[in-house]
Every structure is written in structure tokens, then in C-alpha cells.
XYZ file of C-alpha atoms in Angstrom:
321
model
C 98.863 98.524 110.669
C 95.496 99.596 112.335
C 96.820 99.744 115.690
C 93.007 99.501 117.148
C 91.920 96.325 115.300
C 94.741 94.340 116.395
C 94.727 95.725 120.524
C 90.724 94.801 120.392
C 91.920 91.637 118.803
C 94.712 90.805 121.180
C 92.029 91.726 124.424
C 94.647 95.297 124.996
C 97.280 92.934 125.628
C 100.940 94.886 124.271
C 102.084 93.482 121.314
C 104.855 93.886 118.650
C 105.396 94.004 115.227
C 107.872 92.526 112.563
C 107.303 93.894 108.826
C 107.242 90.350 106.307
C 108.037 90.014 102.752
C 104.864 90.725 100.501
C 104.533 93.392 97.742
C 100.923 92.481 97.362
C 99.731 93.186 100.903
C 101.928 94.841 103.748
C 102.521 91.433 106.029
C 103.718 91.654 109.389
C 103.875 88.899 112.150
C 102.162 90.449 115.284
C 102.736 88.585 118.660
C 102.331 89.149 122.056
C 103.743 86.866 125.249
C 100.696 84.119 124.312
C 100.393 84.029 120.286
C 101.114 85.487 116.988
C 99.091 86.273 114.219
C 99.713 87.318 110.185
C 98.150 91.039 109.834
C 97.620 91.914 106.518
C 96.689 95.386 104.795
C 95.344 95.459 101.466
C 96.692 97.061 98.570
C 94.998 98.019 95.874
C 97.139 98.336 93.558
C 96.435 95.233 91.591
C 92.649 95.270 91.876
C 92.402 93.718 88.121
C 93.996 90.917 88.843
C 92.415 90.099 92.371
C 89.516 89.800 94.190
C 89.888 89.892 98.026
C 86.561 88.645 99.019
C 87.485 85.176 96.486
C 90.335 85.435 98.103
C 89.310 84.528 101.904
C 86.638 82.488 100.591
C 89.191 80.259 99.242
C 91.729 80.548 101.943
C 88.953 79.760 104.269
C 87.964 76.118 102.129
C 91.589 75.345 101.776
C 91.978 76.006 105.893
C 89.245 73.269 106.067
C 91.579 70.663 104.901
C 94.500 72.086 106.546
C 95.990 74.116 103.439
C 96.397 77.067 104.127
C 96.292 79.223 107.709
C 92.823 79.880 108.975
C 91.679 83.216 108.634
C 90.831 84.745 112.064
C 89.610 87.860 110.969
C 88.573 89.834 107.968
C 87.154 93.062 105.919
C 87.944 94.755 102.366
C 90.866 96.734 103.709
C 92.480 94.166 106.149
C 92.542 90.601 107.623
C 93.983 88.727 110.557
C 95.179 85.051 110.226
C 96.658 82.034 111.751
C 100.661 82.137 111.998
C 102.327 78.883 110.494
C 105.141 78.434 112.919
C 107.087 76.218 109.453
C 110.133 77.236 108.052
C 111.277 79.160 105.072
C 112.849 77.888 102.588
C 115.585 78.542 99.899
C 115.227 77.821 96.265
C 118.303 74.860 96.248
C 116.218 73.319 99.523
C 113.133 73.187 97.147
C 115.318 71.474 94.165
C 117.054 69.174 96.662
C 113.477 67.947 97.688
C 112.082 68.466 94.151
C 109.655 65.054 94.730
C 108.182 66.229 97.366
C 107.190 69.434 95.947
C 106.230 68.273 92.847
C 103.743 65.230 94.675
C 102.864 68.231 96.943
C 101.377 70.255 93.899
C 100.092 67.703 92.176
C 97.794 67.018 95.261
C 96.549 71.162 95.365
C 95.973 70.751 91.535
C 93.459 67.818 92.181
C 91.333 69.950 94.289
C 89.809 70.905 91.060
C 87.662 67.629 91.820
C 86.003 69.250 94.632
C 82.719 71.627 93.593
C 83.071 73.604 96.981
C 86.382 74.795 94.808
C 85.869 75.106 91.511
C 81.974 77.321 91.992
C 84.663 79.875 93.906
C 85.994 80.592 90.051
C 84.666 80.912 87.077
C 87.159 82.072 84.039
C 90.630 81.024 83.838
C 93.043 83.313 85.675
C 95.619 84.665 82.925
C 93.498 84.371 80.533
C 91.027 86.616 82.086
C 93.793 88.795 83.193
C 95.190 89.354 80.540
C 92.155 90.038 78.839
C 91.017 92.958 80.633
C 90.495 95.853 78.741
C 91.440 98.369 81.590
C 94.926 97.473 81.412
C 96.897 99.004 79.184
C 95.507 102.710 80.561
C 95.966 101.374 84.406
C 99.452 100.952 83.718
C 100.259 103.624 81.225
C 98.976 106.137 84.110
C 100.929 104.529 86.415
C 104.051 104.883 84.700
C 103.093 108.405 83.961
C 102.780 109.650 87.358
C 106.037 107.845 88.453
C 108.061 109.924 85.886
C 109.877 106.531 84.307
C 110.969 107.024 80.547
C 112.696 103.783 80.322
C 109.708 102.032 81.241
C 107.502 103.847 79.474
C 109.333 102.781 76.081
C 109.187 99.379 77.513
C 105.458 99.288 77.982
C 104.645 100.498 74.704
C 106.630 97.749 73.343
C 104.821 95.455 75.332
C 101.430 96.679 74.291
C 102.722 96.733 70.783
C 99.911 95.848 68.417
C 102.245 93.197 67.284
C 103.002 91.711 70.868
C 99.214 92.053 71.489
C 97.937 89.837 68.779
C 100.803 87.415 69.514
C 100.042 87.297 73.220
C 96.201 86.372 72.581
C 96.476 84.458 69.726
C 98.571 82.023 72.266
C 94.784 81.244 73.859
C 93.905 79.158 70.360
C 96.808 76.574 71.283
C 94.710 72.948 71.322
C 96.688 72.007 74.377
C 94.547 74.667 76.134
C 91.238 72.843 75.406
C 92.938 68.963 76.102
C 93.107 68.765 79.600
C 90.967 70.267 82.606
C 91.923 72.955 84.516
C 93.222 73.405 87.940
C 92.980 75.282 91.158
C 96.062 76.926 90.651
C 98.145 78.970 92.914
C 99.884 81.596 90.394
C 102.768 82.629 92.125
C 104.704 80.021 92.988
C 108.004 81.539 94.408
C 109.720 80.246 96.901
C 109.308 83.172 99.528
C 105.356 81.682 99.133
C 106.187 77.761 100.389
C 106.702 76.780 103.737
C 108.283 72.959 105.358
C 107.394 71.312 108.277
C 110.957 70.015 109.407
C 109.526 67.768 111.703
C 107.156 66.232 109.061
C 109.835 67.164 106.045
C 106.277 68.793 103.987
C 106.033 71.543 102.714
C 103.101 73.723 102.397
C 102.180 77.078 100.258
C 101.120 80.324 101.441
C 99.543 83.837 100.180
C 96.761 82.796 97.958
C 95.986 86.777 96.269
C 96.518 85.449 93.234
C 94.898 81.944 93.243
C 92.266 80.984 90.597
C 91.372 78.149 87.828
C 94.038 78.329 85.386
C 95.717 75.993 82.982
C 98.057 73.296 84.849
C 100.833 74.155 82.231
C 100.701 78.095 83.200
C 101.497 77.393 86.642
C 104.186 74.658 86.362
C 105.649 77.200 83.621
C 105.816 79.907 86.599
C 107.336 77.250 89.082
C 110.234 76.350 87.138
C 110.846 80.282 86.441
C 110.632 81.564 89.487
C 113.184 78.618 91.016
C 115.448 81.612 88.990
C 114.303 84.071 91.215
C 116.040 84.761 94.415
C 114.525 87.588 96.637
C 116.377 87.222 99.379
C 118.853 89.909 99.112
C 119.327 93.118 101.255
C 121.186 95.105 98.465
C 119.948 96.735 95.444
C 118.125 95.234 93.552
C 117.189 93.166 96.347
C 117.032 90.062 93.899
C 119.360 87.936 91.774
C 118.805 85.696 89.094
C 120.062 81.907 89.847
C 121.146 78.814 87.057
C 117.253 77.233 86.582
C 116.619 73.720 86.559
C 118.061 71.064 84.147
C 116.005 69.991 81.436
C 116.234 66.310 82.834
C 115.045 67.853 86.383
C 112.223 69.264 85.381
C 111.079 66.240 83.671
C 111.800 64.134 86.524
C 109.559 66.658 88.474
C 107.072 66.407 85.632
C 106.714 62.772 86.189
C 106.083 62.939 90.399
C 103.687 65.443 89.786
C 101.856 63.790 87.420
C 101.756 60.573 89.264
C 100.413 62.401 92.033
C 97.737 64.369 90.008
C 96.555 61.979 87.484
C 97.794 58.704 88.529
C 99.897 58.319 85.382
C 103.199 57.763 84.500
C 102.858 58.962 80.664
C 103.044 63.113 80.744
C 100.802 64.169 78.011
C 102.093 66.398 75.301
C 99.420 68.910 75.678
C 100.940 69.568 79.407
C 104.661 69.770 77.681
C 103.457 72.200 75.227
C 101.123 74.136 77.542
C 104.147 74.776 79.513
C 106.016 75.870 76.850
C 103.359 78.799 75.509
C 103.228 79.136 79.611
C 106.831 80.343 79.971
C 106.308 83.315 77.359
C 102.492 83.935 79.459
C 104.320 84.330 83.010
C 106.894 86.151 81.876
C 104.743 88.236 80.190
C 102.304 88.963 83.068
C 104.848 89.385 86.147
C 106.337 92.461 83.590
C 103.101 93.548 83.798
C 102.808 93.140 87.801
C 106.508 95.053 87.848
C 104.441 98.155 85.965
C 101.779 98.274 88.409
C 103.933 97.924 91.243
C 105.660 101.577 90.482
C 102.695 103.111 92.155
C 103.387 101.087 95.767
C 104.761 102.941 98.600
C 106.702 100.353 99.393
C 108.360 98.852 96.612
C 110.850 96.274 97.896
C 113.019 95.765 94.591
C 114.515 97.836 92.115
C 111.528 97.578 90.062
C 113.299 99.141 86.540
C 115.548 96.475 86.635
C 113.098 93.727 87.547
C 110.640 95.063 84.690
C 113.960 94.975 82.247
C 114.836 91.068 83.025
C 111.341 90.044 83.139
C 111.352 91.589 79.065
C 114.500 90.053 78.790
C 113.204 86.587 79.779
C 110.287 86.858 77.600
C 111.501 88.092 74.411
C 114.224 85.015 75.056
C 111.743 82.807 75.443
C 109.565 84.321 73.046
C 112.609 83.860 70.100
C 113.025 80.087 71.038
C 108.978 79.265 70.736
C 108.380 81.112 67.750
């Protein structure tokens, strides 16, 4: 933490410090007797997928309606912003209130109708990301100066030229051209919502990887990551939980849909985006688990979380093919 930013923040008053989850920043919650704040350092160790100064811009519209914390302070190493006093919550509290997320989504997704949004972005997210031609060679060297074997062999399966034509060719889908895109959040896990008890609402959190992106990409990531449990304490400090019924997600499908497009028919171009979404995802967070290797702080057994996130895909990848 920079020690002088936050005493000239906090007027010299003492303060303390609590470390937060977060692999893409180093979160803590600083307080002193009066307030707290969310300090934030940078990383930079997934530059090609974000772009900090978008970032705040967006976090600072979204504060506007009372989306997302306001940001108090902020430069291209750090920032300071407002502390959400809401609770955490667990991934079986999110599928107990499953309506309420889902009309809770579908409300962020129609943000897309506001042009103080949509001139923030300009391609969609994973399709620019994964379309960068840096990175292969960004991860490759990261994977060589961390010494891994097994993940080197998994890499250069992923970057296969097989896998790589596969992977793009996904982009020529028609569903991808059918319906408009969204301001989408990208990593919805549930370390990233919060819930107003009082209010029973929940809200999201940690925008770094926020963009335009296909609606079916990020409803593919939801119901993935409600497998995800990060949580743990013990090696490898996540598990993998039973995901949602088919007749669930559906269910969900419909709220959000309502919400978003006033509609009680789901088109098929959203059913089959999320389908090519679920082998995209899977895809990218291995991709985010390569990158990570170089962090100084880690957080999870990142082997093993590479190694089910290549599981996952080529399971998913067998069943769409």
C-alpha cells in the first residue's frame, strides 16, 4: 500500500489495514475511527486484457446512477474508492435468490441504451481479447520464467494450431451478429456481488474487466462460475460445486430477459450464444490462470486451477462439437 497517499488522504489520521480478495489488484479495506475506504494497487499483469483509465471512467458513470462505489481517488498505479458497507455473499444465497439476480443483470445489460456508456468501448471484449496477437508470447514467457513443465505442455495445447482455428472460427456463429451487445461485466463470480440485507438487492463490484461484449458470453460465465467456490483457506483455496439445473438456468433465462428486453420469448440466438460462450470463458479464464503465474501473490493453486479450467473446456468443447 503507499503508506503516504492514504495518511495525506486520511488528513494523518492512524489508520489500519485488512488485505481483500482480488488477484487482479491488491484490495484492502483501510479505515480509521471516522470511515473506510477500498485502496487498490494496480497490477499489471494483465495489461492486454485491461485498460485502467476505461476502467474508472466507467466506474465513475456507473457511480452516477448508484452502481458501483464512487471513486475518491485515482492514478495509473493506484486508486482510492468508496467502501460498500453490503454483505458478501455465497454462491447457494445467489441461487436461492436467482430472480433477483437475474432481473438485477438484466437491468446493467440495458445500460447499453445509454451513449455516455457505450462511446467508453469500442470492440467487443473477448473477442478483442482473444484476438490479440501479443498473447501467446506474453504467456509463453511467463510460464518460462516460472519454471512450470506441466503448464507449459498445457499451453501449447491450448495454442494448438488446431484449438486456434477452432477458437476463432467460433466468432462466425450468426447468433453473434442477431442481437446487440451489452455493457457487460466479465467476471461474474460471486466474491464480485454484493446484497443490501436491508433492501434484499444485490449489487456487483470490481469492474477491471468490464467492456461491450456479447450478452450470451457473460451469462455463459455466470452460470460457470456459480461452480466456483473461492472461499477456502486450504490448498487449493477453491472447490468446484454441483452447477445449476438445466430447468434453473432457464427459469433465470426468462427473469432476465423480462427485465432486459421486456419479453417473455428467449431468443435462440441468446441460447446458442451461450452455448459457444461456455467453451469462450472457459477458454479465456485458462488463459488468465497462465498470466497469473507471474503475480506475487497468487491466492490459489494456480496448476490446478489452469488443469480444471482445460478440463471444463475440452468437456464442454466435446459436447458442442
Amino acid at each position: 500500500m503507499n503508506q503516504e497517499l492514504l495518511l495525506k488522504f486520511f488528513n494523518d489520521e492512524p489508520f489500519k489495514s485488512e488485505r481483500m480478495c482480488g488477484l487482479t489488484n491488491f484490495v484492502y479495506k483501510v479505515s480509521t475511527a471516522q470511515e473506510s475506504v477500498i485502496y487498490r494497487r494496480y497490477t499489471t499483469t494483465f495489461r492486454l486484457f485491461q485498460n485502467r483509465e476505461r476502467e474508472v471512467r466507467l466506474q465513475s458513470e456507473l457511480a452516477q446512477l448508484e452502481l458501483a462505489p464512487k471513486v475518491l481517488y485515482s492514478d495509473q498505479l493506484q486508486r482510492i474508492e468508496e467502501f460498500w458497507p453490503y454483505s458478501p455473499v455465497t454462491l447457494s444465497e445467489i441461487k436461492e435468490d436467482y430472480i433477483e439476480v437475474a432481473r438485477m443483470l438484466g437491468s446493467f445489460h440495458k445500460l447499453r441504451n445509454r451513449n455516455s456508456f457505450v462511446e467508453i468501448f469500442d470492440t467487443p471484449s473477448i473477442y478483442q481479447w482473444l484476438h490479440n496477437n501479443n498473447l501467446r508470447d506474453e504467456i509463453f514467457d511467463v510460464i518460462l520464467d516460472s519454471n512450470c513443465q506441466q503448464l507449459y505442455s498445457i499451453f501449447e495445447q491450448v495454442f494448438s494450431d488446431q484449438n486456434q482455428t477452432f477458437i476463432l472460427g467460433l466468432f462466425k456463429d450468426p447468433s453473434f451478429s442477431e442481437l446487440p451487445l451489452v455493457i457487460a461485466h466479465n467476471d461474474l463470480n460471486a466474491t464480485n456481488f454484493l446484497k443490501d440485507q436491508r433492501l434484499m438487492k444485490y449489487h456487483l463490484i470490481d469492474f477491471e474487466f468490464a467492456g461491450l461484449n456479447y450478452p450470451g458470453y457473460e451469462l455463459a460465465n455466470f452460470f460457470n462460475e456459480m461452480e466456483w467456490d473461492y472461499t477456502f483457506s486450504e490448498p487449493p483455496y477453491f472447490k468446484i460445486k454441483e452447477g445449476w439445473q438445466e430447468d434453473l438456468k432457464l427459469n433465470f433465462l426468462k427473469e432476465y430477459w423480462k427485465e432486459y428486453a421486456n419479453s417473455n420469448e428467449i431468443p435462440q440466438a441468446l441460447l446458442r450464444q451461450i452455448q459457444i460462450g461456455g467453451i469462450l470463458q472457459n477458454y479465456f479464464w485458462m488463459l488468465i490462470g497462465g498470466l497469473s503465474m507471474q503475480q506475487e501473490q497468487q491466492g490459489i493453486d494456480l496448476v490446478y486451477y489452469v488443469n480444471r479450467r482445460m478440463m471444463n473446456f475440452n468437456q464442454v468443447l466435446k459436447l458442442k462439437q
